Short mmCIF file of C-alpha atoms in Angstrom, two decimals:
data_model
loop_
_atom_site.label_atom_id
_atom_site.label_comp_id
_atom_site.label_asym_id
_atom_site.label_seq_id
_atom_site.Cartn_x
_atom_site.Cartn_y
_atom_site.Cartn_z
CA MET A 1 16.52 -6.62 50.91
CA LYS A 2 16.59 -3.52 48.70
CA ASN A 3 19.01 -5.17 46.28
CA LYS A 4 16.77 -8.23 46.07
CA PHE A 5 13.79 -6.04 45.27
CA SER A 6 15.72 -4.25 42.49
CA LEU A 7 16.83 -7.59 41.07
CA PHE A 8 13.24 -8.82 41.17
CA ILE A 9 12.04 -5.72 39.27
CA ILE A 10 14.81 -6.13 36.67
CA VAL A 11 13.99 -9.83 36.17
CA ILE A 12 10.28 -9.03 35.78
CA PHE A 13 11.06 -6.28 33.27
CA LEU A 14 13.43 -8.46 31.23
CA SER A 15 10.94 -11.36 31.22
CA PHE A 16 8.25 -8.99 30.02
CA CYS A 17 10.50 -7.75 27.20
CA PHE A 18 11.37 -11.34 26.30
CA VAL A 19 7.69 -12.34 26.05
CA ILE A 20 6.89 -9.29 23.91
CA PHE A 21 9.77 -9.94 21.49
CA TYR A 22 9.14 -13.68 21.42
CA LYS A 23 5.49 -13.10 20.52
CA GLY A 24 6.67 -10.61 17.90
CA LEU A 25 8.65 -13.37 16.18
CA ASP A 26 5.43 -15.26 15.48
CA THR A 27 3.64 -12.23 14.09
CA PRO A 28 4.24 -11.80 10.33
CA ASN A 29 5.55 -8.37 9.38
CA ASN A 30 3.69 -8.28 6.11
CA TYR A 31 0.00 -8.01 5.28
CA THR A 32 -1.95 -11.20 5.87
CA PRO A 33 -5.59 -10.78 4.90
CA LYS A 34 -8.33 -12.28 7.03
CA VAL A 35 -9.85 -14.88 4.73
CA ASN A 36 -12.69 -16.16 6.88
CA GLU A 37 -14.14 -12.88 8.09
CA LYS A 38 -17.86 -12.47 7.46
CA LYS A 39 -18.50 -9.16 5.72
CA ASN A 40 -21.35 -7.37 4.00
CA ILE A 41 -21.28 -7.02 0.23
CA PRO A 42 -20.25 -3.45 -0.59
CA THR A 43 -22.82 -1.20 -2.20
CA PHE A 44 -21.63 0.03 -5.56
CA LYS A 45 -22.56 0.92 -9.11
CA ALA A 46 -20.51 -0.66 -11.88
CA LYS A 47 -20.31 -0.72 -15.64
CA ASP A 48 -21.41 -3.96 -17.28
CA PHE A 49 -18.81 -5.48 -19.62
CA ASN A 50 -21.29 -6.57 -22.29
CA SER A 51 -24.04 -3.97 -22.26
CA ASP A 52 -21.91 -0.91 -21.35
CA SER A 53 -24.67 0.20 -18.98
CA TYR A 54 -24.36 0.83 -15.25
CA ILE A 55 -25.83 -1.57 -12.75
CA ASN A 56 -26.35 -1.41 -8.97
CA SER A 57 -24.91 -4.08 -6.67
CA ASP A 58 -28.34 -5.03 -5.27
CA LYS A 59 -29.44 -5.96 -8.81
CA ILE A 60 -26.34 -8.09 -9.29
CA PHE A 61 -26.83 -10.23 -6.20
CA GLU A 62 -30.64 -10.41 -6.19
CA GLU A 63 -31.10 -14.19 -6.55
CA ASN A 64 -31.30 -16.47 -3.52
CA ILE A 65 -28.19 -18.46 -4.41
CA PHE A 66 -24.46 -18.46 -3.70
CA TYR A 67 -22.29 -16.08 -5.68
CA ILE A 68 -18.61 -15.99 -6.48
CA VAL A 69 -16.92 -12.70 -7.25
CA ASN A 70 -13.69 -13.29 -9.10
CA ILE A 71 -11.27 -10.45 -9.76
CA TRP A 72 -9.36 -11.09 -12.97
CA ALA A 73 -7.48 -9.42 -15.79
CA SER A 74 -6.20 -10.54 -19.18
CA TRP A 75 -2.65 -9.44 -18.27
CA CYS A 76 -2.66 -11.55 -15.11
CA VAL A 77 -0.84 -14.85 -15.65
CA PRO A 78 -2.25 -16.68 -12.56
CA CYS A 79 -5.75 -15.83 -13.86
CA ARG A 80 -5.08 -18.13 -16.81
CA THR A 81 -4.15 -20.94 -14.42
CA GLU A 82 -7.39 -20.68 -12.48
CA HIS A 83 -9.64 -20.10 -15.49
CA PRO A 84 -10.37 -23.82 -16.25
CA LEU A 85 -11.41 -24.25 -12.60
CA LEU A 86 -13.76 -21.29 -12.85
CA MET A 87 -15.23 -22.90 -15.98
CA GLN A 88 -15.74 -26.06 -13.94
CA LEU A 89 -17.44 -24.10 -11.13
CA SER A 90 -19.70 -22.28 -13.57
CA LYS A 91 -21.36 -25.61 -14.47
CA ASN A 92 -22.72 -25.83 -10.92
CA GLN A 93 -26.36 -24.66 -10.91
CA SER A 94 -26.36 -23.47 -7.30
CA ILE A 95 -23.75 -20.79 -7.84
CA LYS A 96 -23.31 -17.77 -10.09
CA LEU A 97 -19.97 -16.29 -11.00
CA ILE A 98 -19.47 -12.56 -11.25
CA GLY A 99 -16.26 -11.41 -12.88
CA LEU A 100 -14.57 -8.15 -11.96
CA ASN A 101 -12.33 -7.14 -14.82
CA TYR A 102 -9.53 -5.30 -13.03
CA ARG A 103 -7.58 -2.45 -14.67
CA ASP A 104 -7.72 -4.04 -18.09
CA ASN A 105 -7.92 -3.12 -21.74
CA PHE A 106 -11.40 -3.96 -23.03
CA ASN A 107 -10.23 -5.67 -26.24
CA ASN A 108 -7.63 -7.76 -24.42
CA ALA A 109 -10.23 -8.81 -21.87
CA LYS A 110 -12.68 -9.70 -24.63
CA ASN A 111 -10.04 -11.79 -26.42
CA PHE A 112 -9.23 -13.55 -23.14
CA ILE A 113 -12.89 -14.53 -22.69
CA ASP A 114 -13.22 -15.55 -26.36
CA ASP A 115 -10.11 -17.72 -26.15
CA PHE A 116 -10.60 -19.38 -22.77
CA GLY A 117 -14.40 -19.32 -22.38
CA ASN A 118 -16.75 -17.28 -20.23
CA PRO A 119 -17.49 -18.74 -16.79
CA TYR A 120 -19.21 -15.55 -15.60
CA SER A 121 -22.92 -14.82 -15.61
CA ARG A 122 -21.97 -11.15 -15.52
CA ILE A 123 -18.72 -9.23 -15.92
CA LEU A 124 -18.21 -5.84 -14.34
CA ILE A 125 -15.57 -3.35 -15.37
CA ASP A 126 -13.21 -2.04 -12.71
CA LYS A 127 -11.14 0.34 -14.78
CA ASP A 128 -9.41 2.17 -11.91
CA GLY A 129 -9.31 -0.63 -9.31
CA THR A 130 -11.62 1.16 -6.87
CA LEU A 131 -14.27 -1.55 -7.06
CA GLY A 132 -11.64 -4.05 -5.96
CA VAL A 133 -10.90 -1.81 -2.96
CA GLU A 134 -14.61 -1.84 -2.06
CA PHE A 135 -14.33 -5.64 -1.83
CA GLY A 136 -11.12 -5.39 0.20
CA ALA A 137 -8.94 -6.84 -2.55
CA TYR A 138 -5.34 -5.77 -2.99
CA GLY A 139 -4.24 -7.78 -5.98
CA VAL A 140 -5.37 -10.02 -8.78
CA PRO A 141 -6.67 -12.74 -8.89
CA GLU A 142 -8.85 -12.76 -5.78
CA THR A 143 -12.07 -14.69 -5.26
CA PHE A 144 -14.90 -14.00 -2.83
CA LEU A 145 -17.61 -16.45 -1.86
CA ILE A 146 -20.98 -14.87 -1.06
CA ASP A 147 -23.67 -16.86 0.74
CA LYS A 148 -27.45 -16.77 0.29
CA SER A 149 -27.88 -14.14 3.00
CA LYS A 150 -25.56 -11.89 0.96
CA PHE A 151 -22.50 -12.01 3.16
CA ILE A 152 -18.95 -12.48 1.94
CA ILE A 153 -18.05 -15.61 3.87
CA LYS A 154 -14.70 -16.48 2.35
CA LYS A 155 -11.90 -14.82 0.48
CA PHE A 156 -9.28 -16.62 -1.59
CA VAL A 157 -6.15 -14.62 -2.35
CA GLY A 158 -4.27 -15.74 -5.46
CA PRO A 159 -5.39 -18.29 -8.06
CA ILE A 160 -7.88 -20.90 -6.92
CA ASN A 161 -6.87 -24.56 -7.11
CA GLN A 162 -8.67 -27.90 -7.10
CA GLU A 163 -8.75 -27.98 -3.28
CA ILE A 164 -10.43 -24.58 -3.14
CA VAL A 165 -12.98 -25.71 -5.74
CA LYS A 166 -13.78 -28.75 -3.58
CA GLU A 167 -14.07 -26.49 -0.52
CA ILE A 168 -16.48 -24.17 -2.35
CA GLU A 169 -18.54 -27.10 -3.64
CA LEU A 170 -18.76 -28.46 -0.12
CA ILE A 171 -19.97 -25.13 1.27
CA ILE A 172 -22.64 -24.61 -1.39
CA LYS A 173 -23.96 -28.18 -1.20
CA MET B 1 -20.25 50.24 -13.67
CA LYS B 2 -20.87 49.92 -9.94
CA ILE B 3 -22.84 46.72 -10.48
CA LEU B 4 -20.00 45.33 -12.58
CA LYS B 5 -17.50 46.09 -9.80
CA ILE B 6 -19.69 44.35 -7.23
CA PHE B 7 -20.12 41.38 -9.56
CA ILE B 8 -16.34 41.07 -10.14
CA THR B 9 -15.63 41.37 -6.40
CA LEU B 10 -18.19 38.67 -5.60
CA PHE B 11 -16.79 36.45 -8.35
CA LEU B 12 -13.24 36.83 -6.97
CA ILE B 13 -14.37 36.12 -3.40
CA MET B 14 -16.23 32.98 -4.51
CA ASN B 15 -13.20 31.75 -6.45
CA PHE B 16 -10.96 32.45 -3.47
CA PHE B 17 -13.11 30.30 -1.17
CA GLU B 18 -13.28 27.54 -3.76
CA LEU B 19 -9.49 27.62 -4.09
CA LYS B 20 -9.12 27.61 -0.31
CA SER B 21 -11.40 24.56 0.07
CA ASP B 22 -9.44 22.68 -2.66
CA GLU B 23 -6.24 23.52 -0.83
CA ILE B 24 -7.65 22.22 2.47
CA ASN B 25 -8.79 19.00 0.75
CA ASP B 26 -5.34 18.51 -0.80
CA VAL B 27 -3.66 18.91 2.60
CA LEU B 28 -6.11 16.46 4.16
CA LYS B 29 -5.63 14.00 1.31
CA SER B 30 -1.83 14.08 1.67
CA LYS B 31 -2.12 13.64 5.45
CA ILE B 32 -4.40 10.62 5.07
CA LEU B 33 -2.34 9.02 2.27
CA LYS B 34 0.86 9.36 4.32
CA ASN B 35 -0.82 7.41 7.12
CA ILE B 36 -2.01 4.51 4.90
CA ARG B 37 0.30 1.57 4.40
CA CYS B 38 0.79 0.27 0.87
CA LEU B 39 0.01 -3.45 1.15
CA ILE B 40 1.95 -4.34 -1.98
CA CYS B 41 5.19 -2.47 -1.28
CA GLN B 42 5.80 -3.09 2.41
CA GLY B 43 7.10 -0.23 4.50
CA GLN B 44 5.96 2.43 2.05
CA SER B 45 2.97 4.66 2.47
CA VAL B 46 0.33 4.92 -0.23
CA TYR B 47 1.44 8.54 -0.66
CA ASP B 48 4.97 7.43 -1.66
CA SER B 49 3.95 4.39 -3.66
CA GLU B 50 3.28 4.17 -7.38
CA SER B 51 1.73 0.68 -7.25
CA GLU B 52 -1.68 -0.06 -8.73
CA PHE B 53 -3.08 -0.69 -5.27
CA ALA B 54 -1.79 2.69 -4.10
CA SER B 55 -3.26 4.53 -7.08
CA SER B 56 -6.67 2.90 -6.44
CA ILE B 57 -6.49 3.92 -2.78
CA LYS B 58 -5.56 7.48 -3.79
CA LEU B 59 -8.68 7.62 -5.98
CA ILE B 60 -10.87 6.17 -3.22
CA VAL B 61 -9.57 8.67 -0.64
CA ASP B 62 -10.12 11.51 -3.08
CA ARG B 63 -13.67 10.28 -3.71
CA LYS B 64 -14.44 9.88 0.00
CA ILE B 65 -13.17 13.40 0.77
CA GLY B 66 -15.38 14.65 -2.06
CA GLU B 67 -18.33 12.82 -0.50
CA GLY B 68 -17.66 14.77 2.70
CA LEU B 69 -16.24 11.98 4.84
CA LYS B 70 -14.02 13.00 7.75
CA GLU B 71 -10.47 11.72 8.23
CA LYS B 72 -11.51 9.22 10.91
CA GLN B 73 -14.38 7.92 8.75
CA ILE B 74 -11.98 7.28 5.87
CA TYR B 75 -9.62 5.37 8.18
CA GLN B 76 -12.59 3.38 9.48
CA PHE B 77 -13.64 2.53 5.92
CA LEU B 78 -10.14 1.24 5.12
CA ARG B 79 -9.90 -0.65 8.42
CA GLU B 80 -13.14 -2.46 7.57
CA LYS B 81 -11.66 -3.50 4.23
CA TYR B 82 -8.08 -4.36 5.20
CA GLY B 83 -7.88 -4.41 9.00
CA ASP B 84 -5.81 -2.27 11.40
CA TRP B 85 -2.58 -3.07 9.53
CA VAL B 86 -3.44 -0.69 6.69
CA ILE B 87 -3.12 2.37 8.96
CA PHE B 88 0.33 3.34 10.22
CA ASP B 89 -0.94 4.97 13.44
CA PRO B 90 -2.33 2.20 15.62
CA GLN B 91 -5.75 2.84 17.10
CA VAL B 92 -6.21 2.62 20.89
CA ASN B 93 -8.01 -0.68 21.54
CA LYS B 94 -7.60 -3.76 23.73
CA ASN B 95 -4.82 -5.08 21.48
CA THR B 96 -2.79 -1.88 21.64
CA TYR B 97 -3.23 -0.81 25.30
CA VAL B 98 0.26 -2.11 26.16
CA LEU B 99 1.74 -0.31 23.17
CA TRP B 100 0.22 3.00 24.21
CA LEU B 101 0.55 2.70 27.98
CA LEU B 102 3.98 1.08 28.32
CA PRO B 103 6.03 4.22 27.44
CA LEU B 104 3.97 6.22 29.91
CA LEU B 105 4.42 3.61 32.66
CA LEU B 106 8.15 3.40 31.98
CA PHE B 107 8.38 7.18 32.07
CA LEU B 108 6.56 7.31 35.42
CA PHE B 109 8.63 4.45 36.82
CA GLY B 110 11.90 6.07 35.72
CA GLY B 111 10.72 9.41 37.05
CA ALA B 112 9.90 7.88 40.43
CA ILE B 113 13.37 6.31 40.66
CA MET B 114 15.05 9.59 39.74
CA TYR B 115 12.90 11.49 42.23
CA LYS B 116 13.86 9.07 45.01
CA LYS B 117 17.57 9.35 44.13
CA ILE B 118 17.49 13.16 44.09
CA GLN B 119 15.61 13.23 47.40
CA LYS B 120 18.16 10.88 48.93
CA ASN B 121 21.08 13.00 47.69
CA ASN B 122 19.47 16.14 49.13
CA GLU B 123 19.06 14.44 52.52
CA LYS B 124 22.78 13.64 52.56
#
């Protein structure tokens, strides 16, 4: 009887360990950002790329429309890939694109915009990357979709593609 | 002369406290940075990492300490931005109860078995 009880306890313990380790196999051991989490827009003050003056976040997102915040840099190769799609999105009247120029050289960034076009209604300078942290970004490019009630409703890590553009267009319709 | 002495003493005391508070902030900053995971270079803390992400986090932590935020508030800020994964020390919540309680339960269970064995041996 006692032996049976011990065996039972051992079997339960081993099964428990098995379940824990089995579940662990499914869990990725690297950072996977939550892309659909609804979050507030951070409050910040940033330097404007064109006017060199500082502007508050509430002034940036004051219109009752959808916004896209796109983190980009001239040195970032994937940013070049997604740029034509951002140009395409910028033609849509119900959305405004805000660019966050991440850890970049001003002249290089300016040349990038001159060469490939400017899809942004406003560009903000994030010289030390701290503004990106406020948005919860950890790399470049990253794109955030902000709804009319000023919530970040979606986050796209990496360059956007045609499917993402369609998804955004569907949401803002 | 006496006034000058008092002035110098006061000046030195003020500088000492300023130095002390900077030292405390540096210790706190190192402690916090060692507990933040670098999301670019897996397995490394922000303290050890030289990545761009890590350097931005270092600046943010420095700024938050300057703003007077406590250690827990800084962790909370980072959790809101990147989730629980960004902090090395897991917080006690419904997802981590097993993680925190299992060692204690195993310890108690093992202890109970040992206690029983010892008691049995003594009876013999």
